Amino acid sequence: MSVKRVGILTGGGDCPGLNAVIRAIVRKGIMVYNCDMTGVQEGWRGMLEGLSVPLDLNAVSGILPRGGTILGSSRTNPYQDGADGGALVRSGMEKMGLDALIAIGGDDTLGVAHRLTDQGIKIVGVPKTIDNDLDGTDQTFGFDTAINIVMEAIDRLHTTAESHNRVMVVEVMGRHAGWIAVEAGIAGGADVILIPEVPFDLDDVCNTIRKRHARGKTFSIVVAAEGAKLDDDSMVLQSQEKDAFGHVRLGGIGNLLSDEIERRTGYESRATVLGHIQRGGSPSAYDRVLGTRFGIAAIDLVHEGNFGKMVALRGQNIIAIDLKEAVSKLRTVDMRLYDIAKVFFG
Ligand code: F6P
């Protein structure tokens, strides 16, 4: 049976470039493959609650530069509390009249997609997250926009740090992988970068800053991923409460660092938490193009009947890999890149 009715769903934290993916899928799906396209709203929640919207060419016109997702998103997990997610999603798809689904998301959304594939549901995945921590693809869309936002913030913090002879600590997103901290930190000329992959010692951080000040510098920039770990392997939590995928809310490392640096070194310090600013707003040119390429490749896979796959960037090419490969482990920071960043510490 050829696939004619295709649903699109965006799940997890939003990110710039989602609308570029949706636009590309709808455009090629309708104009080249003559499909009927449906938007499933609010991520997996919409699938379970029957929230959908028809997507024609007009619905996706003008959305390329827009941040967020026109479909809405959520962190709903169809398998929560032992539910039979496969049965729930199959029934949702039947009610919406869908033959196949394209799920755009990070490790949680695509982890669900992988389990659904095992239960015989026709799914293709598209890798999305500003954290850039999905395995199997060289890059996720959204990441480029996020690091440009962070780089600009670091540039701005540099000038005020210099005027006031302060240590400025910038807390950025990145739960388990420090890609944003490392790449934006290198681009912004950070003096210390702390990432979840490498637990840090507060005295070492203070000594690095002291040495820098000893050679005449009067200010420093410290970039810390929200998931950066202290040397006892602990992370700073905003709340113990867990979401549907079991994640606690991180946050607070920036303030902790700023307080401790000031207390231990005597240098006046301030913290800036960039938070969701990193996820909002218009996508960069790179993310618009990558999102468009991913969207086209995803609808091509649906047309070919090649399900259980995720589109991925490898070198200059877009390829298809098994969803299983994409969700089996997190892609953490390449230590060769961190070694480059370290040359500029202090
Ligand atoms: O998953 C991406 C991400 O941006 C993480 O870096 C961050 O910890 C989390 O989402 C924040 O999630 P929420 O928007 O649900 O608070």
Short mmCIF file of C-alpha atoms and ligand atoms in Angstrom, two decimals:
data_model
loop_
_atom_site.label_atom_id
_atom_site.label_comp_id
_atom_site.label_asym_id
_atom_site.label_seq_id
_atom_site.Cartn_x
_atom_site.Cartn_y
_atom_site.Cartn_z
CA MET A 1 0.00 0.00 0.00
CA SER A 2 1.52 3.30 -0.98
CA VAL A 3 1.73 5.95 1.73
CA LYS A 4 -0.52 8.90 0.96
CA ARG A 5 -1.49 10.38 4.30
CA VAL A 6 1.48 11.61 6.26
CA GLY A 7 1.52 13.16 9.73
CA ILE A 8 4.21 15.47 11.10
CA LEU A 9 4.92 15.89 14.79
CA THR A 10 7.40 18.04 16.73
CA GLY A 11 8.30 16.85 20.25
CA GLY A 12 10.48 17.90 23.18
CA GLY A 13 12.05 21.32 23.62
CA ASP A 14 11.51 23.50 20.57
CA CYS A 15 14.39 24.87 18.55
CA PRO A 16 15.02 27.25 15.66
CA GLY A 17 14.62 25.52 12.28
CA LEU A 18 11.61 23.32 13.11
CA ASN A 19 9.42 25.31 10.74
CA ALA A 20 11.98 24.96 7.95
CA VAL A 21 11.73 21.17 8.30
CA ILE A 22 7.91 21.20 8.36
CA ARG A 23 7.79 23.48 5.30
CA ALA A 24 10.15 21.25 3.30
CA ILE A 25 8.24 18.07 4.15
CA VAL A 26 4.86 19.58 3.27
CA ARG A 27 6.08 21.22 0.09
CA LYS A 28 7.67 18.11 -1.40
CA GLY A 29 5.01 15.81 0.05
CA ILE A 30 2.23 17.70 -1.72
CA MET A 31 3.92 18.94 -4.88
CA VAL A 32 6.05 15.92 -5.77
CA TYR A 33 4.46 12.93 -4.03
CA ASN A 34 0.84 14.08 -4.03
CA CYS A 35 0.41 13.24 -0.33
CA ASP A 36 -2.15 14.57 2.14
CA MET A 37 -0.27 16.21 4.98
CA THR A 38 -1.47 16.55 8.57
CA GLY A 39 0.17 18.36 11.48
CA VAL A 40 -0.11 16.55 14.81
CA GLN A 41 -0.21 19.32 17.41
CA GLU A 42 1.61 19.52 20.75
CA GLY A 43 3.95 16.55 20.16
CA TRP A 44 2.90 13.08 21.37
CA ARG A 45 0.19 14.71 23.50
CA GLY A 46 -1.65 15.70 20.33
CA MET A 47 -1.40 12.16 19.02
CA LEU A 48 -2.94 10.78 22.21
CA GLU A 49 -5.59 13.51 22.46
CA GLY A 50 -6.48 13.76 18.77
CA LEU A 51 -5.14 17.28 18.15
CA SER A 52 -4.38 17.79 14.49
CA VAL A 53 -4.47 20.35 11.71
CA PRO A 54 -4.44 19.91 7.91
CA LEU A 55 -1.24 21.22 6.33
CA ASP A 56 -1.57 22.62 2.82
CA LEU A 57 0.85 24.87 0.94
CA ASN A 58 -0.69 27.99 2.46
CA ALA A 59 -0.26 26.67 5.98
CA VAL A 60 3.51 26.51 5.52
CA SER A 61 3.91 29.69 3.52
CA GLY A 62 6.00 32.35 5.27
CA ILE A 63 7.12 30.14 8.15
CA LEU A 64 10.77 29.65 7.13
CA PRO A 65 12.20 32.51 9.24
CA ARG A 66 9.95 31.85 12.21
CA GLY A 67 11.36 30.36 15.41
CA GLY A 68 9.53 27.69 17.43
CA THR A 69 7.15 25.28 15.75
CA ILE A 70 3.80 26.05 14.14
CA LEU A 71 2.63 22.66 15.45
CA GLY A 72 3.44 23.25 19.11
CA SER A 73 5.41 20.80 21.22
CA SER A 74 5.30 18.92 24.52
CA ARG A 75 7.32 16.47 26.57
CA THR A 76 4.49 13.90 26.69
CA ASN A 77 5.64 10.27 26.67
CA PRO A 78 3.15 7.73 25.23
CA TYR A 79 4.93 4.97 27.19
CA GLN A 80 4.69 6.75 30.55
CA ASP A 81 3.80 4.60 33.58
CA GLY A 82 3.98 1.38 31.58
CA ALA A 83 1.35 2.39 29.01
CA ASP A 84 1.23 0.55 25.68
CA GLY A 85 2.46 3.52 23.66
CA GLY A 86 2.27 1.52 20.43
CA ALA A 87 -1.45 0.80 20.83
CA LEU A 88 -2.17 4.41 21.82
CA VAL A 89 -0.29 5.87 18.87
CA ARG A 90 -1.72 3.34 16.40
CA SER A 91 -5.24 4.26 17.48
CA GLY A 92 -4.38 7.99 17.29
CA MET A 93 -3.03 7.57 13.77
CA GLU A 94 -6.12 5.63 12.70
CA LYS A 95 -8.41 8.36 14.02
CA MET A 96 -6.40 11.00 12.16
CA GLY A 97 -6.32 8.82 9.04
CA LEU A 98 -2.52 8.62 8.87
CA ASP A 99 -0.48 5.96 7.06
CA ALA A 100 2.89 7.19 8.29
CA LEU A 101 4.46 9.71 10.63
CA ILE A 102 7.50 11.94 10.56
CA ALA A 103 8.66 12.69 14.12
CA ILE A 104 10.98 15.66 14.56
CA GLY A 105 12.70 15.58 17.94
CA GLY A 106 15.63 14.87 20.19
CA ASP A 107 16.60 11.70 22.05
CA ASP A 108 13.27 11.43 23.94
CA THR A 109 10.97 11.91 20.93
CA LEU A 110 13.11 9.70 18.73
CA GLY A 111 13.42 7.11 21.52
CA VAL A 112 9.62 6.85 21.40
CA ALA A 113 9.77 6.68 17.58
CA HIS A 114 12.23 3.79 17.84
CA ARG A 115 9.94 1.83 20.18
CA LEU A 116 6.98 2.52 17.89
CA THR A 117 8.97 1.19 14.92
CA ASP A 118 9.49 -2.04 16.85
CA GLN A 119 5.70 -2.20 17.24
CA GLY A 120 5.21 -1.96 13.47
CA ILE A 121 4.34 1.74 13.14
CA LYS A 122 5.65 3.51 10.04
CA ILE A 123 7.89 6.29 11.27
CA VAL A 124 10.79 8.39 10.03
CA GLY A 125 12.77 10.58 12.45
CA VAL A 126 14.41 13.98 12.04
CA PRO A 127 17.11 14.97 14.58
CA LYS A 128 16.42 18.21 16.43
CA THR A 129 18.01 19.78 19.48
CA ILE A 130 20.02 22.86 20.30
CA ASP A 131 22.13 20.58 22.53
CA ASN A 132 23.61 18.77 19.47
CA ASP A 133 23.83 15.56 21.50
CA LEU A 134 22.15 13.06 19.17
CA ASP A 135 24.36 10.26 18.00
CA GLY A 136 24.56 9.28 14.34
CA THR A 137 24.42 12.79 12.90
CA ASP A 138 27.34 15.21 12.70
CA GLN A 139 24.99 18.03 13.70
CA THR A 140 21.39 18.68 14.67
CA PHE A 141 19.57 21.75 13.38
CA GLY A 142 19.01 24.46 16.02
CA PHE A 143 22.54 24.14 17.36
CA ASP A 144 24.07 26.68 14.98
CA THR A 145 21.49 29.33 15.91
CA ALA A 146 21.99 28.63 19.62
CA ILE A 147 25.78 28.98 19.52
CA ASN A 148 25.50 32.23 17.60
CA ILE A 149 23.14 33.61 20.27
CA VAL A 150 25.55 32.52 23.01
CA MET A 151 28.57 33.91 21.16
CA GLU A 152 26.87 37.28 20.85
CA ALA A 153 26.01 37.21 24.56
CA ILE A 154 29.65 36.44 25.43
CA ASP A 155 30.82 39.32 23.22
CA ARG A 156 28.47 41.66 25.06
CA LEU A 157 29.52 40.35 28.47
CA HIS A 158 33.17 40.92 27.54
CA THR A 159 32.74 44.67 27.24
CA THR A 160 30.91 45.09 30.54
CA ALA A 161 33.30 42.65 32.29
CA GLU A 162 36.23 44.77 31.11
CA SER A 163 34.64 48.06 32.20
CA HIS A 164 34.01 46.78 35.73
CA ASN A 165 36.99 44.44 36.23
CA ARG A 166 34.64 41.55 36.89
CA VAL A 167 34.45 37.82 36.40
CA MET A 168 31.36 37.08 34.32
CA VAL A 169 29.94 33.56 34.49
CA VAL A 170 27.60 32.54 31.64
CA GLU A 171 25.35 29.53 32.19
CA VAL A 172 24.24 27.88 28.94
CA MET A 173 22.06 24.88 28.06
CA GLY A 174 23.44 21.37 27.74
CA ARG A 175 22.27 18.71 30.16
CA HIS A 176 24.65 15.87 29.40
CA ALA A 177 26.78 17.27 26.61
CA GLY A 178 28.69 20.54 26.55
CA TRP A 179 28.61 21.28 22.82
CA ILE A 180 27.03 24.72 23.23
CA ALA A 181 29.49 25.71 25.96
CA VAL A 182 32.54 24.52 24.01
CA GLU A 183 31.69 25.86 20.56
CA ALA A 184 30.22 29.18 21.72
CA GLY A 185 33.00 29.45 24.29
CA ILE A 186 35.70 29.03 21.64
CA ALA A 187 33.89 31.47 19.32
CA GLY A 188 33.45 34.02 22.11
CA GLY A 189 36.96 33.68 23.56
CA ALA A 190 36.01 32.25 26.97
CA ASP A 191 38.75 32.01 29.62
CA VAL A 192 37.27 28.90 31.27
CA ILE A 193 34.70 26.44 29.84
CA LEU A 194 33.01 23.85 32.06
CA ILE A 195 31.14 20.91 30.55
CA PRO A 196 29.29 17.84 31.86
CA GLU A 197 31.84 15.49 30.30
CA VAL A 198 34.73 16.78 32.47
CA PRO A 199 33.95 17.25 36.20
CA PHE A 200 35.69 20.33 37.56
CA ASP A 201 37.39 21.39 40.77
CA LEU A 202 36.44 24.85 42.04
CA ASP A 203 39.98 25.57 43.25
CA ASP A 204 41.35 24.78 39.77
CA VAL A 205 38.86 27.22 38.23
CA CYS A 206 39.87 29.93 40.73
CA ASN A 207 43.58 29.29 40.14
CA THR A 208 43.13 29.61 36.38
CA ILE A 209 41.45 32.98 36.89
CA ARG A 210 44.08 34.09 39.45
CA LYS A 211 46.89 33.29 36.97
CA ARG A 212 45.14 35.27 34.26
CA HIS A 213 44.75 38.26 36.56
CA ALA A 214 48.38 37.88 37.71
CA ARG A 215 49.54 38.55 34.15
CA GLY A 216 47.62 41.80 34.03
CA LYS A 217 44.10 40.88 32.94
CA THR A 218 41.41 42.51 35.06
CA PHE A 219 38.38 40.50 33.92
CA SER A 220 37.47 36.92 32.96
CA ILE A 221 34.69 35.08 31.17
CA VAL A 222 33.63 31.65 32.43
CA VAL A 223 31.16 29.61 30.34
CA ALA A 224 29.42 26.74 32.13
CA ALA A 225 27.00 24.19 30.71
CA GLU A 226 23.96 23.78 32.99
CA GLY A 227 24.94 20.13 33.42
CA ALA A 228 28.58 20.83 34.33
CA LYS A 229 29.57 18.53 37.18
CA LEU A 230 31.52 19.31 40.32
CA ASP A 231 34.36 16.92 41.06
CA ASP A 232 32.12 14.79 43.31
CA ASP A 233 30.06 14.20 40.12
CA SER A 234 27.10 16.26 41.39
CA MET A 235 25.06 18.63 39.24
CA VAL A 236 23.18 21.74 40.36
CA LEU A 237 19.42 21.18 40.17
CA GLN A 238 16.67 23.76 39.91
CA SER A 239 14.12 21.23 41.07
CA GLN A 240 13.96 17.50 41.90
CA GLU A 241 10.74 17.18 39.94
CA LYS A 242 11.04 14.91 36.90
CA ASP A 243 9.39 15.29 33.49
CA ALA A 244 7.67 12.44 31.61
CA PHE A 245 11.05 11.19 30.41
CA GLY A 246 12.61 11.25 33.87
CA HIS A 247 14.72 14.41 33.48
CA VAL A 248 15.24 16.67 36.48
CA ARG A 249 15.41 20.42 35.82
CA LEU A 250 18.99 21.67 35.84
CA GLY A 251 20.12 25.21 36.53
CA GLY A 252 21.97 27.23 39.12
CA ILE A 253 25.57 26.33 38.31
CA GLY A 254 26.20 29.89 37.08
CA ASN A 255 25.20 31.52 40.36
CA LEU A 256 27.05 28.93 42.40
CA LEU A 257 30.24 29.53 40.39
CA SER A 258 29.95 33.28 40.55
CA ASP A 259 29.46 33.24 44.36
CA GLU A 260 32.31 30.80 44.96
CA ILE A 261 34.74 32.56 42.61
CA GLU A 262 34.08 35.89 44.34
CA ARG A 263 34.37 34.31 47.81
CA ARG A 264 37.58 32.41 47.06
CA THR A 265 39.44 34.94 44.89
CA GLY A 266 38.03 38.27 46.00
CA TYR A 267 37.34 39.22 42.36
CA GLU A 268 33.90 40.72 41.92
CA SER A 269 31.73 38.27 39.93
CA ARG A 270 28.33 38.16 38.26
CA ALA A 271 26.28 35.36 36.70
CA THR A 272 24.14 35.47 33.56
CA VAL A 273 21.76 32.59 32.82
CA LEU A 274 20.91 32.61 29.11
CA GLY A 275 18.16 29.98 29.45
CA HIS A 276 15.47 29.78 26.79
CA ILE A 277 16.80 32.79 24.88
CA GLN A 278 19.10 30.17 23.34
CA ARG A 279 16.11 28.30 21.93
CA GLY A 280 14.00 31.19 20.74
CA GLY A 281 13.87 33.38 17.67
CA SER A 282 14.68 33.12 14.01
CA PRO A 283 16.96 30.31 12.77
CA SER A 284 20.37 31.01 11.25
CA ALA A 285 20.91 30.48 7.52
CA TYR A 286 22.78 27.26 8.33
CA ASP A 287 19.84 25.86 10.36
CA ARG A 288 17.31 26.86 7.70
CA VAL A 289 19.31 25.00 5.05
CA LEU A 290 20.05 21.96 7.23
CA GLY A 291 16.40 21.80 8.34
CA THR A 292 15.24 22.03 4.73
CA ARG A 293 17.64 19.25 3.66
CA PHE A 294 16.48 17.04 6.55
CA GLY A 295 12.82 17.66 5.71
CA ILE A 296 13.27 16.76 2.05
CA ALA A 297 15.22 13.60 2.95
CA ALA A 298 12.53 12.58 5.48
CA ILE A 299 9.64 12.78 3.00
CA ASP A 300 11.79 10.95 0.43
CA LEU A 301 12.22 8.09 2.92
CA VAL A 302 8.47 8.00 3.53
CA HIS A 303 7.85 7.87 -0.22
CA GLU A 304 10.34 5.00 -0.57
CA GLY A 305 8.68 3.15 2.31
CA ASN A 306 11.99 3.19 4.17
CA PHE A 307 10.74 3.38 7.78
CA GLY A 308 12.45 3.06 11.16
CA LYS A 309 15.13 5.48 9.94
CA MET A 310 16.42 8.88 10.99
CA VAL A 311 17.87 11.34 8.52
CA ALA A 312 21.40 12.38 9.47
CA LEU A 313 24.21 14.65 8.35
CA ARG A 314 27.49 12.85 7.61
CA GLY A 315 30.15 15.10 6.20
CA GLN A 316 28.46 16.96 3.35
CA ASN A 317 25.79 14.30 2.81
CA ILE A 318 22.35 13.57 4.22
CA ILE A 319 22.00 9.87 4.87
CA ALA A 320 19.48 7.53 6.54
CA ILE A 321 20.47 5.60 9.65
CA ASP A 322 18.50 3.20 11.85
CA LEU A 323 16.61 5.01 14.62
CA LYS A 324 18.19 2.49 16.95
CA GLU A 325 21.66 3.81 16.12
CA ALA A 326 20.56 7.38 16.77
CA VAL A 327 19.08 6.77 20.22
CA SER A 328 21.44 4.13 21.60
CA LYS A 329 23.86 6.65 23.10
CA LEU A 330 24.40 10.37 23.55
CA ARG A 331 26.89 12.23 21.42
CA THR A 332 29.20 13.94 23.85
CA VAL A 333 31.85 16.59 23.20
CA ASP A 334 34.84 15.52 21.14
CA MET A 335 37.75 15.85 23.56
CA ARG A 336 40.01 17.04 20.71
CA LEU A 337 37.77 20.10 20.48
CA TYR A 338 37.85 20.62 24.24
CA ASP A 339 41.66 20.41 24.12
CA ILE A 340 41.63 23.25 21.59
CA ALA A 341 39.38 25.29 23.92
CA LYS A 342 41.77 24.63 26.83
CA VAL A 343 44.66 26.32 25.02
CA PHE A 344 42.81 29.60 25.66
CA PHE A 345 41.99 29.01 29.34
CA GLY A 346 43.53 31.46 31.76
O1 F6P B 1 16.45 19.49 25.41
C1 F6P B 1 16.98 20.72 25.14
C2 F6P B 1 16.96 21.63 26.32
O2 F6P B 1 17.06 22.90 25.77
C3 F6P B 1 18.05 21.36 27.38
O3 F6P B 1 19.29 21.87 27.10
C4 F6P B 1 17.44 21.99 28.61
O4 F6P B 1 17.95 21.44 29.77
C5 F6P B 1 16.01 21.67 28.44
O5 F6P B 1 15.77 21.56 27.07
C6 F6P B 1 15.05 22.66 29.05
O6 F6P B 1 13.78 22.15 28.95
P1 F6P B 1 12.43 22.92 29.27
O7 F6P B 1 12.19 23.87 28.14
O8 F6P B 1 11.41 21.83 29.30
O9 F6P B 1 12.62 23.63 30.55
#
